PDB file of N, CA and C in Angstrom:
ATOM      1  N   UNK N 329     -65.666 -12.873   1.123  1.00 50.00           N
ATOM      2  CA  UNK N 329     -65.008 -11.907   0.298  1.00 50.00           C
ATOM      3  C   UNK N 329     -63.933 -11.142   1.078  1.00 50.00           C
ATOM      4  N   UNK N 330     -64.165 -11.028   2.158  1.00 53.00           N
ATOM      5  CA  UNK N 330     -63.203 -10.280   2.916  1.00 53.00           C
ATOM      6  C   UNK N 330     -62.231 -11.159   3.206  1.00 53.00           C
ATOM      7  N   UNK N 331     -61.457 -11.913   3.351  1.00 53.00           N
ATOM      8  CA  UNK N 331     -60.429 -12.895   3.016  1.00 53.00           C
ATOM      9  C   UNK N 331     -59.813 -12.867   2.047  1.00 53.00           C
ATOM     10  N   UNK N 332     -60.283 -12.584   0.889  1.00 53.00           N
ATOM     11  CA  UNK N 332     -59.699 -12.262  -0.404  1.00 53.00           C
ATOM     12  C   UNK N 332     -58.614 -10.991  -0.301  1.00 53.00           C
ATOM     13  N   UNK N 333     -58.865  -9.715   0.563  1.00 55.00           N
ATOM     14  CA  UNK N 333     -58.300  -8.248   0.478  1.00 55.00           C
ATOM     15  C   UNK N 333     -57.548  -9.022   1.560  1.00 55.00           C
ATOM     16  N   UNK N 334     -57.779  -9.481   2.299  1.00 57.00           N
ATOM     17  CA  UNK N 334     -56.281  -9.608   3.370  1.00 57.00           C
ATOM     18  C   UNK N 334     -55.575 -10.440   3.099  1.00 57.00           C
ATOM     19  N   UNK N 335     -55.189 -11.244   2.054  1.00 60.00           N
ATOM     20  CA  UNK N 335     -54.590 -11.836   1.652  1.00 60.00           C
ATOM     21  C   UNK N 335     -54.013 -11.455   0.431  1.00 60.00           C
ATOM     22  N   UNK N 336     -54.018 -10.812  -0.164  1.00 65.00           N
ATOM     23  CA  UNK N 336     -53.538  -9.225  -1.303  1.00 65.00           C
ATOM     24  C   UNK N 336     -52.262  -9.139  -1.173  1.00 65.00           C
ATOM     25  N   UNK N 337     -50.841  -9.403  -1.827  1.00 71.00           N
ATOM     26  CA  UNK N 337     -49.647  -8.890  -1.509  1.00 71.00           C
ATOM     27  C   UNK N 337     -49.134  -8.079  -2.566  1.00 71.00           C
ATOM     28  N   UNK N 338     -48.923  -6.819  -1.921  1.00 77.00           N
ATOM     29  CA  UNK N 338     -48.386  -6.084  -2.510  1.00 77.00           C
ATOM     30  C   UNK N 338     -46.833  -5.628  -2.857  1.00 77.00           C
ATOM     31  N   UNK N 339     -46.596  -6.791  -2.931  1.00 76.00           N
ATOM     32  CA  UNK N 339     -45.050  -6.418  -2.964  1.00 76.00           C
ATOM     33  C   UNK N 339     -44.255  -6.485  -2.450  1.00 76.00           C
ATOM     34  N   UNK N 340     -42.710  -6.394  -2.056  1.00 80.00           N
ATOM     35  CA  UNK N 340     -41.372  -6.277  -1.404  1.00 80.00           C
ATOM     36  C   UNK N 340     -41.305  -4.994  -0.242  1.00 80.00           C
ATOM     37  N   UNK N 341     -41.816  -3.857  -0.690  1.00 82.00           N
ATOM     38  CA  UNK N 341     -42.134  -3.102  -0.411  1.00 82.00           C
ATOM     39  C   UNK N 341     -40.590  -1.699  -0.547  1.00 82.00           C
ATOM     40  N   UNK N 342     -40.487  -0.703   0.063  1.00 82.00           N
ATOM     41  CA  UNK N 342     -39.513  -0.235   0.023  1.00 82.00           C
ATOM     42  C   UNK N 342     -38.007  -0.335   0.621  1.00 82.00           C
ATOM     43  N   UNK N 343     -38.433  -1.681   1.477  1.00 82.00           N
ATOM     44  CA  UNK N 343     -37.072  -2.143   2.305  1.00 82.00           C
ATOM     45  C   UNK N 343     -36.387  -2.734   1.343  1.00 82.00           C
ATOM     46  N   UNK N 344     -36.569  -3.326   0.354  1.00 87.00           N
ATOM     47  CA  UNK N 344     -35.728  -4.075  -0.749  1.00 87.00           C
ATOM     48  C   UNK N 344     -34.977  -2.983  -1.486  1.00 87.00           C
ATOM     49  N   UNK N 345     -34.925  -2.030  -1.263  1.00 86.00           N
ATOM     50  CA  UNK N 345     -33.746  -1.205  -2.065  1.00 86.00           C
ATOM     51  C   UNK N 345     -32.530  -1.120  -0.968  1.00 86.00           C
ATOM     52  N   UNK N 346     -32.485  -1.774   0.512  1.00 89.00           N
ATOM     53  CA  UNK N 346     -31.492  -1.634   0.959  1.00 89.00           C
ATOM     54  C   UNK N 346     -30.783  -2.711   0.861  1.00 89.00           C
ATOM     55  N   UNK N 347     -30.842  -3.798   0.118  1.00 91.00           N
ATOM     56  CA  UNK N 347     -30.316  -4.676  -0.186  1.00 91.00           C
ATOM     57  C   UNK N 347     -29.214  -4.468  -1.187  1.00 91.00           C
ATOM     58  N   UNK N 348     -29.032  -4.078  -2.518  1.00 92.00           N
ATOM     59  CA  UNK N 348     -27.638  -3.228  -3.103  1.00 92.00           C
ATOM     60  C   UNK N 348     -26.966  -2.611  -2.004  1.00 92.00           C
ATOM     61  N   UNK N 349     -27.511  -1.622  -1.060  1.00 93.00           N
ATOM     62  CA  UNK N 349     -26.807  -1.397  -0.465  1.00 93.00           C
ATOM     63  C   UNK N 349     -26.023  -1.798   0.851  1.00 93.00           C
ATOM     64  N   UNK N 350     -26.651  -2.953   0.863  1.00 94.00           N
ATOM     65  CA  UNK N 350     -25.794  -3.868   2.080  1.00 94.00           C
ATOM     66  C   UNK N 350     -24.781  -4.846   0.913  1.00 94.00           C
ATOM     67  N   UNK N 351     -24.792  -5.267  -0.083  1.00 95.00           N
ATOM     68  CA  UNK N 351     -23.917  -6.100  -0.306  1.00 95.00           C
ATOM     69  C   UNK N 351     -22.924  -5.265  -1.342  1.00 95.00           C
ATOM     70  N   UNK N 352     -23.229  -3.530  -1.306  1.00 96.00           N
ATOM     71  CA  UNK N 352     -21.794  -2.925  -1.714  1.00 96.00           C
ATOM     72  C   UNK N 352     -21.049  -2.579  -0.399  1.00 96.00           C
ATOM     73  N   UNK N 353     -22.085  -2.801   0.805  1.00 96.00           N
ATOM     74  CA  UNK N 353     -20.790  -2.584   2.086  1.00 96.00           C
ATOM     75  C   UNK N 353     -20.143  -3.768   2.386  1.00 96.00           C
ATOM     76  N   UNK N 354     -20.636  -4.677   1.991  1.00 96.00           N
ATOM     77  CA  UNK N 354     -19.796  -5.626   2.158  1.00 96.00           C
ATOM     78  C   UNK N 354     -18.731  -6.386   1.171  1.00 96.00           C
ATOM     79  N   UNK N 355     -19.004  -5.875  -0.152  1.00 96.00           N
ATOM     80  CA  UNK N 355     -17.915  -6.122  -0.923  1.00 96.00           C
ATOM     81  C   UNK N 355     -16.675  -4.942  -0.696  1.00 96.00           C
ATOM     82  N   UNK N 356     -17.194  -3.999  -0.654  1.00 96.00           N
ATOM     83  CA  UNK N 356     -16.368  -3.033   0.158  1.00 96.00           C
ATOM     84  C   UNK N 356     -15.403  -3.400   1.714  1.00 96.00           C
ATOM     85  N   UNK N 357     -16.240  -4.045   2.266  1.00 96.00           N
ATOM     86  CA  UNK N 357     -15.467  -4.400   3.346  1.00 96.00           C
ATOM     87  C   UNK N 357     -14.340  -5.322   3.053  1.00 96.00           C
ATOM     88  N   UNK N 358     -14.657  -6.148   1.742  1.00 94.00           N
ATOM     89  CA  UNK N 358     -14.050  -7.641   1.836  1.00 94.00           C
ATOM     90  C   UNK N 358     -12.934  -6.913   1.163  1.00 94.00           C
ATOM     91  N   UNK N 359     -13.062  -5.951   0.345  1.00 93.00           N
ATOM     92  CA  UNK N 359     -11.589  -5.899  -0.391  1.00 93.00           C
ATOM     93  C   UNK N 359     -10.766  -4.668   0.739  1.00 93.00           C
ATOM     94  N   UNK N 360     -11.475  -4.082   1.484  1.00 92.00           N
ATOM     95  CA  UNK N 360     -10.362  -3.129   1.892  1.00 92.00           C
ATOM     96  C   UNK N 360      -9.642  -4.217   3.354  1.00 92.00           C
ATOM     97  N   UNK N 361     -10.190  -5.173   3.788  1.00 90.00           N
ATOM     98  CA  UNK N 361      -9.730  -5.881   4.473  1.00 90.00           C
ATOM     99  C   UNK N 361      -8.676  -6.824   3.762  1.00 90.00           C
ATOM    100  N   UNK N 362      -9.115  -7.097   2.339  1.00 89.00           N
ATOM    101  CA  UNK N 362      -8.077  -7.711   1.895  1.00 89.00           C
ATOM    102  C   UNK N 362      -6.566  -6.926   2.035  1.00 89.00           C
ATOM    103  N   UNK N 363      -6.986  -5.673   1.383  1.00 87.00           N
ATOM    104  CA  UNK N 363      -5.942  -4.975   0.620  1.00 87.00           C
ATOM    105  C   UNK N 363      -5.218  -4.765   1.633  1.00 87.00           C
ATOM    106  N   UNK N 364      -5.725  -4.917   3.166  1.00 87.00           N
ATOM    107  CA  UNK N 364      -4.634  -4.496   4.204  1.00 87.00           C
ATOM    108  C   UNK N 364      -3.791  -5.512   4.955  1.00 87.00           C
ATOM    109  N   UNK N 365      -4.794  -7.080   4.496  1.00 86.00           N
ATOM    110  CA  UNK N 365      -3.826  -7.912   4.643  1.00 86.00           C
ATOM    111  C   UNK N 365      -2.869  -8.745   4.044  1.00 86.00           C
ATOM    112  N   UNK N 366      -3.613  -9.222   2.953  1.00 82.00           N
ATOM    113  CA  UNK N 366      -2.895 -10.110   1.996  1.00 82.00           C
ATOM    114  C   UNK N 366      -2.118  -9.618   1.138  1.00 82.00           C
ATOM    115  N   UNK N 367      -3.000  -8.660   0.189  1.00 73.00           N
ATOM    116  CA  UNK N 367      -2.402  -7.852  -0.796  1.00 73.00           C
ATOM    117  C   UNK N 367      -1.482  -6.652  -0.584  1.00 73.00           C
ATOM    118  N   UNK N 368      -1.057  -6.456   0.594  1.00 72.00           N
ATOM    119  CA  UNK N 368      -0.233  -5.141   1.300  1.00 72.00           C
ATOM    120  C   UNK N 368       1.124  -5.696   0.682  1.00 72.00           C
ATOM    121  N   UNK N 369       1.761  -6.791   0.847  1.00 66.00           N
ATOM    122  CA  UNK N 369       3.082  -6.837   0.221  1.00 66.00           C
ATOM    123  C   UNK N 369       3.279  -7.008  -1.301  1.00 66.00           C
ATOM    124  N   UNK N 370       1.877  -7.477  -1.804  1.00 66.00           N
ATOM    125  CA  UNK N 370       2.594  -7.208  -3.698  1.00 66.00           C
ATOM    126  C   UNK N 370       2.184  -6.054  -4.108  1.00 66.00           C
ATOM    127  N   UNK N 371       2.950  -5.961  -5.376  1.00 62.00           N
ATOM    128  CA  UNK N 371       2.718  -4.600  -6.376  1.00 62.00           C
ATOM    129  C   UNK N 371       2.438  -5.181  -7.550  1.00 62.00           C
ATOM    130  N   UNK N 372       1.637  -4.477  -8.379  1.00 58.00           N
ATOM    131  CA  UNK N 372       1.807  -4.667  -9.899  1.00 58.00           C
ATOM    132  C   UNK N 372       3.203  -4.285 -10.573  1.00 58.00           C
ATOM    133  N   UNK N 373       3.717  -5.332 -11.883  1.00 56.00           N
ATOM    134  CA  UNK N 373       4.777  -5.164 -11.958  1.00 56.00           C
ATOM    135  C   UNK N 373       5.486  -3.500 -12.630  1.00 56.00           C
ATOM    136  N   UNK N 374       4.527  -2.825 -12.915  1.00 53.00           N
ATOM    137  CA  UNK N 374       4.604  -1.261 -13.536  1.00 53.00           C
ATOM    138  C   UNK N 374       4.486  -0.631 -12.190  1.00 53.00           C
ATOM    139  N   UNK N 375       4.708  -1.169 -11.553  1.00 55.00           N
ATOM    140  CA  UNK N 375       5.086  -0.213 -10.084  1.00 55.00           C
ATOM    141  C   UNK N 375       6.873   0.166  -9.717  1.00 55.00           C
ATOM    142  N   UNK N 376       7.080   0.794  -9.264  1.00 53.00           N
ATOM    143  CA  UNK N 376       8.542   0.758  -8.824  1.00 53.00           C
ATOM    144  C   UNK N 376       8.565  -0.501  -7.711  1.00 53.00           C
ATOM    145  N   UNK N 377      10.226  -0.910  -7.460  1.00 53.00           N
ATOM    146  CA  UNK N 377      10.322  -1.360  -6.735  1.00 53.00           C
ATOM    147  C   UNK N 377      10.671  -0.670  -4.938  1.00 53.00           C
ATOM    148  N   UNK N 378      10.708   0.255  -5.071  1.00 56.00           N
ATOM    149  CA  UNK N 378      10.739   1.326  -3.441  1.00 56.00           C
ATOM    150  C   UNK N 378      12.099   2.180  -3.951  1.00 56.00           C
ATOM    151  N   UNK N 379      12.132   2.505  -3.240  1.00 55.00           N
ATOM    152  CA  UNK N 379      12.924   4.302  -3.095  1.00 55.00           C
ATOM    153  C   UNK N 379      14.231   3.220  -2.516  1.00 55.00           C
ATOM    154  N   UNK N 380      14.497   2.347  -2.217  1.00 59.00           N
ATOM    155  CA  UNK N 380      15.886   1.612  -2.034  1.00 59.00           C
ATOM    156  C   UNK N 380      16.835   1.084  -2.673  1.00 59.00           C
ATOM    157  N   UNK N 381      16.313   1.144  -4.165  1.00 65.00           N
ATOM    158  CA  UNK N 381      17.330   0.417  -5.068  1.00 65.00           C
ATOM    159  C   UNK N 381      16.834   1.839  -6.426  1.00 65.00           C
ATOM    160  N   UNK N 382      18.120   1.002  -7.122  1.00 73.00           N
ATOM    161  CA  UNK N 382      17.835   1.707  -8.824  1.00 73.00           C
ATOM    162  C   UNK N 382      18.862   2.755  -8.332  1.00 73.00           C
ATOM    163  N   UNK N 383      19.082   3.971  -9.516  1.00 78.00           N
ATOM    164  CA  UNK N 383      19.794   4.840  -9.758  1.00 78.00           C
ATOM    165  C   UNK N 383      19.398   5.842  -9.148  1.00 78.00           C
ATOM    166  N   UNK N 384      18.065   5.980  -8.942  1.00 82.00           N
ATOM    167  CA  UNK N 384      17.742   7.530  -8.425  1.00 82.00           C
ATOM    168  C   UNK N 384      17.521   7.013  -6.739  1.00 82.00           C
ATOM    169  N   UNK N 385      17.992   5.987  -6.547  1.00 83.00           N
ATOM    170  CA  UNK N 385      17.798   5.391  -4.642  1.00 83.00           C
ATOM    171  C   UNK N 385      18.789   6.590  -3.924  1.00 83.00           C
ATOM    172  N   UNK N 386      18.096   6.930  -2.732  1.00 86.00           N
ATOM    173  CA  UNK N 386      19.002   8.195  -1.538  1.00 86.00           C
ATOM    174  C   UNK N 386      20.749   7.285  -1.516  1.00 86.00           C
ATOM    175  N   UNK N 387      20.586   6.084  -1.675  1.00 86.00           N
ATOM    176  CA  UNK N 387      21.946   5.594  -1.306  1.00 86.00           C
ATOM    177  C   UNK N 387      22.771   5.771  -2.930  1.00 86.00           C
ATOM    178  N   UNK N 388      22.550   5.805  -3.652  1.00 88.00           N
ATOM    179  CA  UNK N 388      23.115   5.511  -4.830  1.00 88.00           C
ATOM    180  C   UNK N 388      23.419   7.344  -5.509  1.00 88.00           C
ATOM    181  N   UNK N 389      22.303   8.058  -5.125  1.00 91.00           N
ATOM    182  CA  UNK N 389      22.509   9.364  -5.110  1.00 91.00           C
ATOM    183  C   UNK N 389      23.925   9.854  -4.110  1.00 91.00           C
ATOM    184  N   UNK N 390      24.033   9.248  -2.659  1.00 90.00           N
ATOM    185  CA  UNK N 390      25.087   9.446  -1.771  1.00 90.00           C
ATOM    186  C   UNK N 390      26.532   9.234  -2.258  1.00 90.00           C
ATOM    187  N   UNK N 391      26.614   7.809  -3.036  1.00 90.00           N
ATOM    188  CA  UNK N 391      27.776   7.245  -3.658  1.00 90.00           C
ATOM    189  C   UNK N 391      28.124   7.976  -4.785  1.00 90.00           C
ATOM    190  N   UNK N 392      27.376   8.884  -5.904  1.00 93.00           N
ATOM    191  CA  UNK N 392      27.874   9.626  -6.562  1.00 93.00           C
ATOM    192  C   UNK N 392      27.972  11.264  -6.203  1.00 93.00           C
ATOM    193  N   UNK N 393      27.188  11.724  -4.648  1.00 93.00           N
ATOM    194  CA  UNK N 393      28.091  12.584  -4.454  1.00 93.00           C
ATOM    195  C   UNK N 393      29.466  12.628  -3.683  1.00 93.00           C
ATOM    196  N   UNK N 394      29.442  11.378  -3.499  1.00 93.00           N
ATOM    197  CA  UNK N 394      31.240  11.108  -2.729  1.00 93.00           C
ATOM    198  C   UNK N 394      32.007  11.128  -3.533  1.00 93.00           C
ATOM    199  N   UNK N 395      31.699  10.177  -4.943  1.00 94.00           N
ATOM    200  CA  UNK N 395      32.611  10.232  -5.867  1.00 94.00           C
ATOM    201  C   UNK N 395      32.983  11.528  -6.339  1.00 94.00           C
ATOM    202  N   UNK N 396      31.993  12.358  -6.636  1.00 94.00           N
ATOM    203  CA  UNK N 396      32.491  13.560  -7.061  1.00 94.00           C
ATOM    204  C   UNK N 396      32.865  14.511  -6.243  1.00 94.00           C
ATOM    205  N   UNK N 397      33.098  14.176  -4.995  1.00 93.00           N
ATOM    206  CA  UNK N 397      34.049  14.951  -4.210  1.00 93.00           C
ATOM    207  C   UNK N 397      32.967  15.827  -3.457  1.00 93.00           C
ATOM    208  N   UNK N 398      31.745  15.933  -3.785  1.00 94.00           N
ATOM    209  CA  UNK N 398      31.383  16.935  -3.099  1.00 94.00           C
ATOM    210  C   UNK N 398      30.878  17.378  -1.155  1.00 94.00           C
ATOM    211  N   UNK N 399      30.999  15.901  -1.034  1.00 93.00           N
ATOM    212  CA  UNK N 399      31.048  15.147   0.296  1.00 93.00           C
ATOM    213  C   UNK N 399      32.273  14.515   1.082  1.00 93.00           C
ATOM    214  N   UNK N 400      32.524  14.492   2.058  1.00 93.00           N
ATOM    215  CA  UNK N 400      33.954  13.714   2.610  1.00 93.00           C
ATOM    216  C   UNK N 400      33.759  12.620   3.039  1.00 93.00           C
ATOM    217  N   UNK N 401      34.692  11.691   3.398  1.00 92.00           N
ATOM    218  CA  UNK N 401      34.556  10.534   3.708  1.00 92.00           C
ATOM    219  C   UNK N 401      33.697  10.262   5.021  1.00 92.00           C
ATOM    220  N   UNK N 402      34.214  10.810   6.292  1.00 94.00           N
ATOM    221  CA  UNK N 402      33.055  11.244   7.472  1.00 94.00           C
ATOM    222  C   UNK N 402      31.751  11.154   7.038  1.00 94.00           C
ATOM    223  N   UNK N 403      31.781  12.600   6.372  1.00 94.00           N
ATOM    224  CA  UNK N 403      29.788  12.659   6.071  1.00 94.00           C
ATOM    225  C   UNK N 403      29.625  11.712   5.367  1.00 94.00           C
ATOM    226  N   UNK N 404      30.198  10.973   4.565  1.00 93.00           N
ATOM    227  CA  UNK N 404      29.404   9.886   3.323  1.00 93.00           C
ATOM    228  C   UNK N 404      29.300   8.756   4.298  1.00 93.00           C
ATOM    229  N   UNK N 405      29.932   8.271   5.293  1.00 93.00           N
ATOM    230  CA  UNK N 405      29.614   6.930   6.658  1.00 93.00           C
ATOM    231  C   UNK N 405      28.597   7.460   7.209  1.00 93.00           C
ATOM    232  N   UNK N 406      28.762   8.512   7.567  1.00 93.00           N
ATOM    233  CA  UNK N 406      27.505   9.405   8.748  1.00 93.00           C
ATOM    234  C   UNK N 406      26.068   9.312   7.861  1.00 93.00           C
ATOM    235  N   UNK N 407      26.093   9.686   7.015  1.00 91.00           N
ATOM    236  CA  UNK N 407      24.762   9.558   6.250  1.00 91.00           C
ATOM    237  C   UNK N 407      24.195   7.995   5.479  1.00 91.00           C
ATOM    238  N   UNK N 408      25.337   7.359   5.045  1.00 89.00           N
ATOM    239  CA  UNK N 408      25.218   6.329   5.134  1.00 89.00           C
ATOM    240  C   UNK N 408      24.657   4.887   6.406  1.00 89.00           C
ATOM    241  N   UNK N 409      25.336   5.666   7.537  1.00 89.00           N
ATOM    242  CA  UNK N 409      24.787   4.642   8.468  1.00 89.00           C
ATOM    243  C   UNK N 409      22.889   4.998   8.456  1.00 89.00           C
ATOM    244  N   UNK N 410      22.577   6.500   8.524  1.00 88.00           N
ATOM    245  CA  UNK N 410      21.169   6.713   8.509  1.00 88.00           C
ATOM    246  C   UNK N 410      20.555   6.163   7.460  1.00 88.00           C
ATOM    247  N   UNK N 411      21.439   6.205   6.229  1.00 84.00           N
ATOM    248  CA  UNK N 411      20.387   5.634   5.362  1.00 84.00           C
ATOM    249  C   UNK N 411      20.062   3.936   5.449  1.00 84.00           C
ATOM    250  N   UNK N 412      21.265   3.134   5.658  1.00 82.00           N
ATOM    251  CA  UNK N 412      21.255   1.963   6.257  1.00 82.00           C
ATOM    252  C   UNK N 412      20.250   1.197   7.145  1.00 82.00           C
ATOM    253  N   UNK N 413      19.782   2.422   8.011  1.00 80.00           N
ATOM    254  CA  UNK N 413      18.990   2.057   9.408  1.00 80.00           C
ATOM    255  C   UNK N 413      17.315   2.669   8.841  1.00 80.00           C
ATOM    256  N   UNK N 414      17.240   3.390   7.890  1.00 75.00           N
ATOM    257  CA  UNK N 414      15.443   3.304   7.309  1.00 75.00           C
ATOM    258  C   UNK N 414      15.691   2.500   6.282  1.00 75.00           C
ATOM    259  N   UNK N 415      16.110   2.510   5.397  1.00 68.00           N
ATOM    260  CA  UNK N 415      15.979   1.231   4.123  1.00 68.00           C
ATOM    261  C   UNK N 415      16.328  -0.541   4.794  1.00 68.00           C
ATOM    262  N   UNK N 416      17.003  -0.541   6.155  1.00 59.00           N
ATOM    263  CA  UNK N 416      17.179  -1.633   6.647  1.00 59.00           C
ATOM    264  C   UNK N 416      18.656  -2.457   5.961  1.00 59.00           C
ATOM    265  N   UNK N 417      19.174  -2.339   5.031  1.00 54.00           N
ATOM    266  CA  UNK N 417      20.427  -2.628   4.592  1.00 54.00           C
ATOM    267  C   UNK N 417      21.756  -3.143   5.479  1.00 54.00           C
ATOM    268  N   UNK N 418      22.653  -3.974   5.628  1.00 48.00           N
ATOM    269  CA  UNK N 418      23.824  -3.189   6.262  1.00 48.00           C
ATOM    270  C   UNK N 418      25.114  -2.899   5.310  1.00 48.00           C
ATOM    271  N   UNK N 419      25.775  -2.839   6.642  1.00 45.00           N
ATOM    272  CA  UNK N 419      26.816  -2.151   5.835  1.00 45.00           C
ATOM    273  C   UNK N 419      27.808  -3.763   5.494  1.00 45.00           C
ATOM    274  N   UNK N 420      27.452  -4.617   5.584  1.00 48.00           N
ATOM    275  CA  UNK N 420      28.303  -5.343   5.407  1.00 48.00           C
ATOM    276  C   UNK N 420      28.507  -6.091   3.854  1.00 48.00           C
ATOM    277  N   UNK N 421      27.604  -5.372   3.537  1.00 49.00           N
ATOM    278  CA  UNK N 421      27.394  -5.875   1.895  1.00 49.00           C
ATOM    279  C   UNK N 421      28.470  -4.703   1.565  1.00 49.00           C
ATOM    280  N   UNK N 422      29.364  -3.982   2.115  1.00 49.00           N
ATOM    281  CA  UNK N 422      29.674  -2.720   1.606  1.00 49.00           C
ATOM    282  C   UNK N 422      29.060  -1.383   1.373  1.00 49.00           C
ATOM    283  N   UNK N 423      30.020  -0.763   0.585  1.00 51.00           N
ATOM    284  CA  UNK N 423      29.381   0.795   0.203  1.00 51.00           C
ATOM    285  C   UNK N 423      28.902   0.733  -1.049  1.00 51.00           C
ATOM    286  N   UNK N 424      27.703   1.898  -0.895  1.00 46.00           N
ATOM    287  CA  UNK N 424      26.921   1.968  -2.246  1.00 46.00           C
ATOM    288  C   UNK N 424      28.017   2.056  -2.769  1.00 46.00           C
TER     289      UNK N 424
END
């Protein structure tokens, strides 16, 4: 009879609740590793395309305050070359 009680299983016990929590650290891991490698260069298409193009871009803002005079030719190259050298652009495509 005593063979019978030691052979009795009671269960998983309380270590089985750390199991959810090992495979949300690791789905967790898998996407923030993704997101920093693969997925770092696309966007969804309801995203902007960056602060470098379009109408409200620092360069396109520059070209209509030259036009309207409120800038001189000097400062509009001078600020232009800076903007050139963070957006990466050159100048050889011309002026905004």
């Amino acid at each position: 009879m005593n063979t019978l009680t030691t052979l009795a299983y009671d269960g998983p016990g309380p270590w089985i609740l750390f199991f959810p929590l090992i495979w949300a650290a690791v789905v967790i891991t898998v996407v923030t590793v993704l997101r920093r490698t693969v997925w770092r260069g696309r966007r969804a298409p309801w995203q902007s395309r960056g602060a470098a193009y379009g109408p409200h871009s620092p360069i396109a803002i520059l070209g209509r305050r030259f036009a309207s005079g409120e800038i001189d030719e000097d400062e509009y190259w001078r600020r232009l070359s800076v903007l050139d050298e963070q957006f990466g652009r050159s100048l050889k495509d011309g002026a905004a």
